[in-house]
C-alpha cells in the first residue's frame, strides 16, 4: 500500500511537470516564433531603404497610419472629411509633379499584380508579373542580378526572372537560363493573350515569394511592355521616390502627400511601426494563450500540493516532533514546488524551442532561439510554481503537530 | 538528582464546541535524570496528551511544564522546535517512519533538521543503526522491514541527536511479546549504559513491571505512583 501511494505521488508529480512543461513550451514556442517572424519582416522592411518613399494610390493607408500614430483621426481638421479616399490613381502626371519637386533624387514608377502562366520542359509555371523601369535597380538595391543583366531603356520583350523560376525544384536542374525564350499566357479582359519574352537576367534568391517586384517567383518586364500587354491605361500601382537627404524624409513625405492628392506615402520607418504594432498585438494574444495554459498548470499544482499536504499530514507531525521548525516544513514543500518549476520550465523551454524551430522550418520562419527567452521562461515557471505552492506549503507548516500525529 | 522534566498543576482542556473537555486535571509529576519510568492508565485517561505536553509538542491550558528548569510557555515556537530537536526523542506505537526514505535516511532526518553536516550524518546514522542491530538493513525502506526492525529504526532516529529524554508512546503495543521484550531490553541497555532517561506509556503490565517507577493515570489525574523496585 505504501508502495502504491508512492508511485501515485510520482504519477501526480509527473502530471504537474507535464502541465508546467506544456505551458512553458507554449510560451517559449509562440514567443520565439513571433520574434523570428518579427526579425524576418524587419529585415525585409530594411530592403526599402531609409531614403526611399513609396507612394501608393488612395488615402486609406495614410489616414490609418495617422490615426494609429496620433490616437484617432477625430482630432484632425474637419475639412478632410470630404477626402476622396478611393478615387485617384497614379499616372504620368504624378511623375511630372514629383520630378519637379526639390529634394528628390529619383522617381521610379512601377506596376504589379499581373498574373500569367508559361510552360517549360513540360511543366506549367504560374507567375506574378511586375512592370519596372530601367531605374528600378537604382532604388531597390537589395534586388541583385545573379546572372545576366539589368533592364535597359531600350528593352521591350524581355524579362528578368526570380531565382525560383530558374531553379524551381531546389536547384536540382536549371529550367530557365539567360537567353531562353518563353511564351507568357494570360487572360486580359476575358481574352486570351500571349507574350513572347526573352530572359535577360536572373535575380538572386531573396527568400520570399512576395515583395515589391522582387519575389523569387515573379517576372519583371519593362513597364511599357506591361502596360500594353495587361492594358493598364497608364496607371501605376506605386511610385518609388528616392530622397536626396534621408534626414528630411518625413518632411518630404508630407510635401508629397500635399502635392499629390489622394495618395498614401510609406516610408520604411512608418511601415516598420505598423508591422511592429500588428506583431505586438499578435504576440500579446499568443502570450495570453500561453499564459492561460501556465495558469491552468498553476491551479493543477495547487491541487496536487494540497492533496500531498493532506496525505502527508502525519509525516508533517513526525517532522515537527523530531524538531522541524514551521519554516523547515514550509521550505520543504516550497522546494518541491521550485523543483517542479525548474524541471518543467527547463524541459518546456527546450521543447518549445524545438517546436518553434520545427514549425518555423515548415512555414519558412527562423524561430529566434535565445538564452534570454529560455531564462525568462524558466523564471516564469519557477514563480508560477512557488506562487501555487505557497498556500498549501503555508498550511502544511502551520499544522498543529499533535493533531497531525493523530491523523490517519 | 535534578529534575529534567517537571509539571506543576498541569491542565489541558480541549474545547469541543460549547463545552470544553478537561483531559488533564492538574498533573504534578517529576522526571529525574536517568529515570526509566512508565505511565499506565486506561484508554482515554490522557497518557498521550501528557507525553506530548512534557515533550514540548503541545501547550498546556494552564499550569507549567519545566524542561531543565525552563518554563516552556516562555519559549517561542522556533525555540520549542529546537528543544525537541536537541533534548527530546519521540518514539511512537506505529513507528511513524517516512516510507519513501531508507532506514538510513530516516535516521539522518533529525540531523538534517538540526543542520549536521552530511558526512557526520552518515557516520552517526550508520553507527546507531548498527547499535540497534540493523547494520545489514540500512538501505532498506520501512516497508521492507519487520515491525520490530522498524521500531529499532525509530529508536535510532530518536537517539541520533543525543537527547537527554526519550518519550515512548506504546512502543511495544504493536509488536509481539518476544519482539517487544527485545525492544525493552534495548531501551534498558541505553538507560544503563548511556544514562538516557525514558518515559514509557504502556498498557502492558509486564512492560510496566520492568521499569523502575510507575505512574498510574486515571481520567486525567495521577492516582498512584510507586517504585517498582
Ligand atoms: N485534539 C483533541 N480534541 C479533542 N479531544 C481530544 C483531542 N486529543 C485528545 N482528546 C481526548 O482526550 C482524551 C485523552 O486522550 P489521550 O490520547 O491522551 O488518551 P490516551 O490515554 O493516550 O489513550 P490511549 O491509551 O487510547 O492512547 C481522550 O478522551 C481524547 O478523546
Ligand atoms: Mg495514547
XYZ file of C-alpha atoms and ligand atoms in Angstrom:
669
model
C 0.000 0.000 0.000
C 2.806 2.343 0.845
C 4.316 1.454 -2.478
C 1.108 2.283 -4.246
C 0.857 5.719 -2.733
C 4.478 6.309 -3.589
C 4.057 5.596 -7.271
C 0.810 7.508 -7.228
C 2.675 10.505 -5.984
C 5.272 10.088 -8.679
C 2.476 9.978 -11.189
C 0.981 13.176 -9.867
C 4.384 14.843 -9.861
C 4.790 13.774 -13.476
C 1.400 15.260 -14.312
C 2.372 18.551 -12.698
C 5.609 18.524 -14.564
C 3.732 17.904 -17.780
C 1.345 20.758 -17.074
C 4.138 23.233 -16.438
C 6.068 21.852 -19.363
C 3.198 22.336 -21.779
C 2.621 25.842 -20.501
C 6.274 26.741 -20.871
C 6.595 25.068 -24.238
C 3.633 27.105 -25.448
C 5.088 30.338 -24.094
C 8.564 29.729 -25.462
C 7.438 28.333 -28.772
C 4.946 31.053 -29.558
C 7.176 33.904 -28.484
C 10.258 32.620 -30.283
C 8.187 32.143 -33.401
C 6.737 35.651 -33.341
C 10.163 37.067 -32.620
C 11.513 35.146 -35.571
C 8.676 36.495 -37.681
C 9.455 39.991 -36.447
C 13.117 39.600 -37.378
C 12.174 38.372 -40.798
C 9.779 41.178 -41.538
C 12.114 43.793 -40.118
C 14.928 42.619 -42.355
C 12.612 42.655 -45.347
C 11.454 46.132 -44.464
C 15.076 47.170 -44.339
C 15.188 46.444 -48.057
C 13.067 49.523 -48.608
C 15.987 51.656 -47.557
C 15.898 54.657 -45.295
C 15.842 57.202 -48.088
C 13.051 55.606 -50.084
C 9.463 56.759 -50.082
C 6.792 54.668 -51.705
C 3.691 56.428 -52.988
C 0.547 54.368 -53.482
C -2.929 55.432 -54.561
C -5.721 56.069 -52.050
C -5.667 57.866 -48.722
C -6.908 54.970 -46.669
C -3.481 53.774 -45.611
C -2.160 57.162 -44.666
C -5.211 58.059 -42.602
C -4.939 54.683 -40.910
C -1.323 55.304 -40.123
C -2.041 58.824 -38.941
C -4.823 57.659 -36.668
C -2.725 54.878 -35.259
C 0.064 57.327 -34.569
C -1.876 60.286 -33.305
C -4.580 58.411 -31.491
C -7.697 58.772 -33.597
C -8.488 60.912 -36.590
C -11.366 62.761 -34.936
C -8.863 65.369 -33.908
C -7.737 66.141 -37.425
C -9.191 69.103 -39.293
C -12.825 68.894 -40.309
C -12.013 69.727 -43.903
C -10.526 66.335 -44.520
C -13.870 64.621 -44.094
C -14.556 65.014 -47.806
C -11.311 63.498 -48.921
C -11.893 61.271 -51.920
C -10.430 58.259 -50.241
C -10.605 55.799 -53.087
C -10.745 57.553 -56.426
C -7.448 58.988 -57.531
C -4.862 56.898 -59.294
C -1.208 57.292 -60.074
C -0.171 58.174 -63.622
C 2.378 60.190 -65.619
C 1.055 63.493 -64.225
C 2.140 62.452 -60.760
C 5.560 61.535 -62.065
C 5.782 65.004 -63.556
C 4.914 66.693 -60.288
C 7.353 64.570 -58.317
C 10.196 65.145 -60.719
C 9.766 68.898 -60.323
C 9.888 68.766 -56.506
C 13.026 69.635 -54.570
C 14.931 67.113 -52.567
C 14.078 64.223 -54.818
C 16.803 62.240 -56.471
C 14.943 59.620 -58.380
C 11.342 58.793 -59.324
C 10.588 55.223 -60.328
C 7.067 54.132 -61.245
C 6.042 50.505 -61.095
C 3.057 48.282 -61.816
C 2.334 44.987 -60.233
C -0.437 42.494 -59.837
C -0.189 40.817 -63.214
C -0.557 37.063 -63.396
C 0.362 34.615 -66.088
C 1.462 31.101 -66.922
C 4.081 29.522 -69.148
C 5.177 26.027 -69.941
C 8.769 24.940 -69.635
C 10.093 21.411 -70.051
C 6.543 20.129 -69.831
C 5.844 21.882 -66.533
C 3.319 24.690 -66.242
C 4.509 27.576 -64.077
C 2.310 30.376 -62.854
C 3.973 33.649 -62.033
C 3.184 37.105 -60.792
C 4.301 39.830 -63.143
C 5.634 43.292 -62.334
C 6.357 46.155 -64.677
C 9.532 48.096 -63.875
C 11.739 50.712 -65.454
C 15.465 50.686 -66.093
C 15.944 52.805 -62.962
C 14.339 50.156 -60.784
C 17.631 48.666 -59.635
C 19.000 52.043 -58.643
C 16.389 52.351 -55.953
C 15.884 48.704 -54.970
C 19.446 47.964 -54.087
C 18.595 44.727 -52.355
C 17.486 43.157 -55.624
C 20.645 41.909 -57.228
C 21.257 40.220 -60.512
C 22.718 36.732 -60.250
C 23.169 36.077 -63.936
C 22.624 38.271 -66.994
C 21.888 41.970 -66.730
C 19.509 44.648 -65.520
C 16.887 46.254 -67.763
C 17.940 48.741 -70.427
C 15.944 51.728 -71.554
C 15.518 50.185 -74.984
C 14.309 46.771 -73.759
C 10.930 45.562 -74.992
C 10.083 41.869 -74.963
C 12.484 40.802 -72.247
C 12.130 39.508 -68.718
C 14.159 39.272 -65.524
C 13.079 36.191 -63.627
C 13.059 35.336 -59.952
C 15.516 32.748 -58.667
C 12.953 30.008 -58.077
C 11.864 30.148 -61.688
C 15.373 29.442 -62.884
C 15.883 26.683 -60.323
C 12.358 25.631 -59.383
C 12.967 22.280 -57.716
C 15.532 23.002 -55.025
C 18.121 23.980 -57.589
C 18.450 20.486 -58.967
C 18.218 21.467 -62.552
C 18.103 24.812 -64.301
C 14.799 25.309 -66.077
C 15.371 28.778 -67.426
C 18.611 30.438 -68.412
C 19.656 33.780 -69.782
C 18.846 33.830 -73.471
C 15.921 31.398 -73.256
C 12.630 32.361 -74.849
C 9.213 31.717 -73.302
C 5.590 32.429 -74.067
C 3.670 34.075 -71.244
C -0.068 33.415 -71.428
C -2.778 35.274 -69.563
C -6.342 36.493 -69.812
C -6.887 40.217 -70.106
C -10.455 41.476 -70.220
C -11.613 37.914 -70.863
C -9.481 37.348 -73.899
C -6.508 35.064 -74.037
C -3.221 36.841 -74.757
C 0.281 35.621 -75.318
C 3.538 37.465 -74.954
C 6.863 36.238 -76.193
C 9.722 37.113 -73.854
C 13.475 36.589 -73.799
C 15.193 36.042 -70.463
C 17.930 38.638 -69.901
C 18.526 38.289 -66.182
C 18.068 36.067 -63.154
C 17.616 37.600 -59.701
C 19.434 36.403 -56.651
C 17.405 34.411 -54.181
C 15.572 36.768 -51.825
C 13.967 34.155 -49.617
C 10.480 35.490 -50.038
C 7.765 34.694 -52.504
C 6.208 38.107 -52.176
C 7.607 41.584 -52.214
C 7.631 44.771 -54.211
C 8.622 43.412 -57.586
C 11.277 41.143 -56.270
C 9.755 37.841 -55.299
C 11.556 34.637 -56.119
C 8.629 33.510 -58.218
C 7.936 36.618 -60.258
C 8.655 38.128 -63.632
C 9.909 41.648 -64.075
C 9.224 43.082 -67.501
C 9.609 46.612 -68.905
C 6.881 48.980 -67.788
C 5.732 49.845 -71.336
C 5.515 46.182 -72.282
C 3.461 45.535 -69.125
C 1.101 48.426 -69.908
C 0.426 47.197 -73.415
C 0.073 43.574 -72.519
C -2.120 43.981 -69.436
C -3.911 47.064 -70.823
C -3.489 49.163 -67.732
C -4.358 52.515 -69.255
C -1.219 54.158 -67.950
C -1.878 53.688 -64.255
C 0.825 52.764 -61.798
C 0.366 50.754 -58.657
C 3.214 52.512 -56.936
C 5.823 55.188 -57.390
C 9.093 54.895 -55.553
C 10.899 58.077 -54.703
C 14.455 58.403 -53.520
C 15.159 61.376 -51.294
C 18.395 63.283 -51.623
C 18.756 63.506 -47.843
C 17.315 60.741 -45.679
C 17.165 63.158 -42.718
C 14.377 65.137 -44.353
C 12.340 62.142 -45.343
C 9.409 62.926 -43.048
C 9.168 66.466 -44.336
C 9.424 65.267 -47.905
C 6.681 62.706 -47.485
C 4.390 65.398 -46.067
C 5.112 67.555 -49.098
C 4.396 64.677 -51.455
C 1.120 63.945 -49.730
C 0.123 67.562 -50.168
C 1.279 67.813 -53.769
C -0.421 64.632 -54.981
C -3.918 64.488 -53.668
C -5.430 61.219 -52.675
C -2.264 59.221 -52.183
C -0.619 57.456 -49.296
C 3.053 57.681 -48.562
C 5.021 54.886 -46.970
C 8.472 55.230 -45.541
C 10.345 52.267 -44.166
C 10.015 53.751 -40.702
C 6.246 54.029 -40.965
C 5.885 50.563 -42.396
C 8.039 49.216 -39.625
C 5.975 50.859 -36.924
C 2.829 49.436 -38.458
C 4.297 45.968 -38.624
C 5.514 46.352 -35.074
C 2.087 47.244 -33.815
C 0.474 44.338 -35.660
C 3.090 41.879 -34.465
C 2.818 43.336 -30.994
C -0.864 42.501 -30.970
C -0.225 39.007 -32.288
C 2.420 38.473 -29.667
C 0.166 39.747 -26.908
C -2.641 37.414 -27.942
C -0.326 34.425 -28.220
C 1.330 35.206 -24.908
C -2.123 35.470 -23.388
C -2.986 31.995 -24.599
C 0.315 30.660 -23.353
C -0.189 32.462 -20.057
C -3.555 30.809 -19.583
C -2.014 27.400 -20.067
C 0.541 28.236 -17.377
C -2.262 29.416 -15.125
C -4.034 26.099 -15.584
C -0.799 24.334 -14.726
C -0.537 26.505 -11.618
C -4.022 25.510 -10.490
C -3.009 21.888 -11.014
C -0.059 22.413 -8.731
C -2.197 23.989 -6.038
C -4.469 20.981 -6.225
C -1.703 18.397 -6.159
C 0.176 20.069 -3.373
C -2.959 20.415 -1.288
C -3.608 16.695 -1.716
C 0.025 15.997 -0.958
C -0.119 18.041 2.247
C -3.259 16.190 3.315
C -1.672 12.846 2.561
C 1.448 13.717 4.415
C -0.183 15.289 7.443
C 1.162 12.562 9.689
C 4.615 12.951 8.186
C 4.493 16.662 8.936
C 3.581 15.804 12.533
C 6.582 13.490 12.731
C 8.863 16.149 11.288
C 7.738 18.605 13.913
C 8.094 16.023 16.670
C 11.711 15.443 15.707
C 12.425 19.149 15.812
C 11.470 20.687 12.477
C 10.523 24.339 12.646
C 7.481 25.596 10.766
C 9.848 27.322 8.375
C 11.597 23.983 7.684
C 8.290 22.437 6.659
C 7.403 25.477 4.564
C 10.776 25.319 2.879
C 10.451 21.602 2.248
C 7.177 21.963 0.395
C 8.247 25.097 -1.421
C 11.443 23.473 -2.601
C 9.343 20.688 -4.088
C 7.428 23.356 -5.974
C 10.653 25.003 -7.102
C 11.950 21.648 -8.348
C 8.789 21.189 -10.359
C 9.231 24.682 -11.730
C 12.865 24.212 -12.696
C 12.378 20.813 -14.268
C 9.127 21.735 -16.011
C 10.388 25.134 -17.091
C 13.668 23.857 -18.500
C 12.069 20.959 -20.302
C 9.273 23.196 -21.519
C 11.679 25.810 -22.855
C 13.735 23.226 -24.707
C 10.632 21.573 -26.044
C 9.178 24.940 -27.037
C 12.313 25.900 -28.949
C 12.286 22.564 -30.704
C 8.656 23.026 -31.610
C 9.070 26.585 -32.872
C 12.130 25.628 -34.890
C 10.225 22.759 -36.415
C 7.110 24.790 -37.140
C 9.256 27.704 -38.292
C 11.005 25.450 -40.761
C 7.662 24.381 -42.058
C 6.274 27.878 -42.563
C 9.578 29.439 -43.586
C 10.383 31.476 -40.485
C 13.579 31.165 -38.491
C 12.411 30.959 -34.887
C 14.510 33.015 -32.535
C 16.130 30.690 -30.029
C 17.591 32.930 -27.363
C 19.063 32.239 -23.968
C 17.211 35.211 -22.539
C 13.815 33.863 -23.602
C 14.712 30.469 -22.143
C 15.764 32.072 -18.887
C 12.623 34.149 -18.678
C 10.505 31.053 -19.267
C 12.367 29.183 -16.547
C 11.934 32.061 -14.149
C 8.276 32.305 -15.020
C 7.777 28.595 -14.381
C 9.509 28.749 -11.018
C 7.494 31.799 -9.996
C 4.247 30.121 -11.060
C 5.137 27.025 -9.060
C 6.168 28.968 -5.978
C 3.015 31.075 -6.022
C 0.880 27.978 -6.497
C 2.746 26.103 -3.795
C 2.762 28.932 -1.298
C -0.677 28.391 0.202
C -0.512 24.585 0.527
C 3.013 24.859 1.927
C 1.946 27.511 4.374
C -0.917 25.304 5.513
C 1.437 22.388 5.978
C 3.857 24.449 8.032
C 1.094 25.670 10.320
C -0.331 22.272 11.148
C -0.576 21.561 14.832
C 1.893 18.689 15.378
C -0.319 16.822 17.842
C -3.304 16.957 15.527
C -1.097 15.968 12.628
C 0.210 12.943 14.513
C -3.310 11.860 15.442
C -4.465 11.919 11.857
C -4.652 8.716 9.907
C 19.480 14.236 41.133
C 17.835 17.209 39.483
C 14.501 17.006 37.695
C 14.900 17.025 33.964
C 11.174 17.486 33.433
C 8.665 18.781 35.936
C 4.978 19.607 35.627
C 3.174 21.899 38.022
C -0.643 21.822 38.194
C -0.698 20.899 34.517
C -4.144 21.271 32.978
C -5.125 20.544 29.390
C -8.564 21.199 28.006
C -9.924 20.548 24.573
C -12.819 22.722 23.563
C -15.498 20.843 21.740
C -17.988 23.388 20.552
C -19.685 24.889 23.634
C -18.321 22.668 26.361
C -14.678 22.001 26.994
C -13.202 18.647 27.776
C -10.689 18.624 30.609
C -8.231 15.883 29.699
C -5.520 16.603 32.261
C -6.706 17.851 35.625
C -3.701 19.258 37.432
C -0.777 16.917 36.984
C 2.243 17.271 39.260
C 4.963 14.974 38.125
C 8.741 14.871 38.047
C 11.025 13.042 35.673
C 14.540 12.697 37.085
C 17.660 12.395 35.012
C 18.337 8.698 34.348
C 14.764 7.647 35.121
C 13.283 4.597 33.460
C 9.640 5.123 34.241
C 6.263 4.028 32.961
C 2.894 5.732 32.731
C -0.107 3.398 32.796
C -3.794 4.006 32.658
C -6.947 3.103 30.791
C -7.552 4.287 27.272
C -8.568 7.925 27.158
C -7.058 8.734 30.528
C -4.764 11.324 28.992
C -1.437 9.495 28.714
C -0.568 10.602 25.204
C -1.712 14.118 25.965
C 0.608 14.224 28.967
C 3.506 12.847 26.961
C 3.038 15.441 24.216
C 2.929 18.111 26.875
C 6.206 17.105 28.512
C 7.763 16.711 25.067
C 7.032 20.371 24.261
C 4.841 19.296 21.358
C 1.703 20.854 22.783
C 0.915 23.744 25.084
C -0.890 23.469 28.412
C -4.167 25.263 29.066
C -2.841 26.208 32.493
C -0.040 25.183 34.785
C 3.581 24.827 33.792
C 5.926 22.396 32.163
C 9.568 22.897 33.112
C 12.226 21.278 30.978
C 15.630 21.563 32.610
C 14.107 24.251 34.774
C 12.837 26.354 31.871
C 9.126 27.134 31.669
C 8.351 26.152 28.100
C 5.436 28.565 27.854
C 8.053 31.326 27.718
C 9.627 29.845 24.596
C 8.822 30.762 21.008
C 7.669 28.163 18.501
C 11.132 28.019 16.994
C 12.744 27.599 20.400
C 10.322 24.777 21.156
C 11.221 23.117 17.870
C 14.912 23.402 18.702
C 14.252 21.970 22.150
C 12.535 18.954 20.601
C 15.382 18.635 18.169
C 18.120 18.542 20.796
C 16.712 17.392 24.122
C 13.856 15.063 23.323
C 13.393 11.914 21.288
C 9.890 10.672 20.470
C 9.159 7.036 19.699
C 5.667 6.081 18.583
C 3.479 2.989 18.566
C 3.164 2.970 14.791
C 6.839 3.820 14.214
C 5.975 6.821 12.014
C 8.877 6.343 9.686
C 8.947 8.188 6.364
C 8.025 5.437 3.941
C 9.852 6.746 0.903
C 13.156 7.034 2.740
C 15.537 4.221 3.509
C 16.331 3.317 7.110
C 19.495 5.373 6.881
C 17.617 8.390 5.542
C 15.050 8.167 8.315
C 17.753 8.137 10.950
C 19.545 11.029 9.284
C 16.434 13.181 9.128
C 16.638 14.748 12.638
C 20.236 15.658 11.897
C 19.232 17.246 8.602
C 16.800 19.377 10.569
C 19.460 20.167 13.166
C 21.898 21.157 10.421
C 24.516 18.461 10.941
C 26.969 18.215 8.017
C 26.371 15.385 5.577
C 29.427 13.270 6.341
C 28.843 13.328 10.083
C 25.178 12.486 9.485
C 26.052 9.411 7.519
C 28.558 8.288 10.116
C 26.344 8.770 13.149
C 23.291 7.247 11.496
C 25.108 4.089 10.427
C 26.719 3.717 13.832
C 23.358 3.962 15.560
C 21.701 1.552 13.150
C 24.481 -0.905 13.883
C 23.973 -0.412 17.583
C 20.252 -1.247 17.372
C 21.192 -4.338 15.362
C 20.289 -3.150 11.857
C 23.762 -2.852 10.376
C 22.693 -5.047 7.477
C 19.411 -3.288 6.840
C 20.418 0.358 6.464
C 19.450 0.549 2.839
C 16.016 -0.956 3.196
C 12.842 1.022 3.151
C 10.429 0.746 6.104
C 8.011 -1.495 4.217
C 10.819 -3.982 3.662
C 11.385 -4.261 7.419
C 9.520 -6.162 10.135
C 7.655 -4.290 12.859
C 10.448 -4.877 15.348
C 13.045 -3.702 12.868
C 11.014 -0.601 12.083
C 10.791 0.199 15.769
C 14.557 -0.151 16.039
C 14.942 2.347 13.213
C 12.589 4.667 15.086
C 14.674 4.275 18.239
C 17.840 5.048 16.313
C 16.125 8.098 14.868
C 15.091 9.275 18.334
C 18.635 8.848 19.653
C 20.540 10.409 16.829
C 20.710 13.972 18.149
C 21.757 12.598 21.539
C 18.707 13.766 23.527
C 18.503 13.540 27.292
C 14.965 12.165 27.352
C 13.169 9.575 25.265
C 9.389 9.705 25.274
C 7.827 6.449 24.145
C 4.128 6.082 23.385
C 3.271 2.364 23.491
C 6.350 1.383 21.595
C 5.733 -2.322 22.126
C 1.989 -2.091 21.611
C 2.242 -3.088 18.001
C 4.802 -5.856 18.408
C 4.578 -9.491 19.518
C 5.774 -10.192 23.052
C 9.168 -11.614 22.081
C 9.990 -8.635 19.850
C 8.578 -6.317 22.488
C 10.924 -7.829 25.084
C 13.896 -7.321 22.754
C 12.965 -3.675 22.284
C 12.553 -3.240 26.028
C 15.967 -4.800 26.529
C 17.481 -2.396 24.011
C 15.973 0.580 25.812
C 17.034 -0.739 29.178
C 20.594 -1.034 27.938
C 20.529 2.532 26.701
C 19.342 3.600 30.108
C 22.005 1.613 31.911
C 24.922 2.264 29.641
C 24.287 5.774 28.390
C 22.141 7.126 31.182
C 19.279 8.018 28.865
C 16.063 8.987 30.583
C 12.989 7.047 29.461
C 9.304 7.767 29.923
C 7.210 4.908 28.582
C 3.484 4.816 28.104
C 2.194 1.275 28.222
C -0.861 -0.891 28.623
C 1.216 -3.949 29.257
C 1.722 -4.776 32.960
C 4.770 -6.867 32.069
C 6.386 -3.840 30.460
C 5.372 -1.694 33.403
C 6.909 -4.180 35.814
C 10.244 -3.967 34.030
C 10.590 -0.239 34.725
C 11.903 1.461 37.861
C 8.955 3.664 38.576
C 5.280 3.546 37.683
C 2.791 6.416 37.482
C -0.865 5.497 37.091
C -3.201 7.892 35.388
C -6.968 7.802 35.583
C -9.312 10.267 33.988
C -6.685 12.975 33.788
C -5.367 12.551 37.290
C -2.472 10.685 38.841
C -3.956 8.077 41.118
C -0.856 6.183 42.045
C 2.875 6.359 41.970
C 5.200 3.656 43.118
C 8.717 2.418 42.835
C 8.739 -0.922 41.105
C 11.895 -1.618 42.912
N -7.437 17.198 19.728
C -8.349 16.726 20.565
N -9.583 17.244 20.559
C -10.497 16.777 21.397
N -10.293 15.803 22.235
C -9.102 15.218 22.313
C -8.055 15.658 21.463
N -6.973 14.935 21.724
C -7.313 14.057 22.689
N -8.585 14.222 23.028
C -9.300 13.496 24.076
O -8.524 13.487 25.232
C -8.662 12.280 25.909
C -7.292 11.720 26.230
O -6.650 11.361 25.023
P -5.250 10.642 25.015
O -4.886 10.397 23.601
O -4.299 11.424 25.831
O -5.589 9.261 25.708
P -4.635 8.039 25.980
O -4.575 7.865 27.436
O -3.365 8.189 25.276
O -5.485 6.856 25.343
P -4.953 5.566 24.532
O -4.448 4.626 25.563
O -6.165 5.060 23.877
O -3.909 6.035 23.598
C -9.485 11.373 25.035
O -10.796 11.339 25.541
C -9.466 12.040 23.711
O -10.694 11.831 23.046
Mg -2.390 7.316 23.590
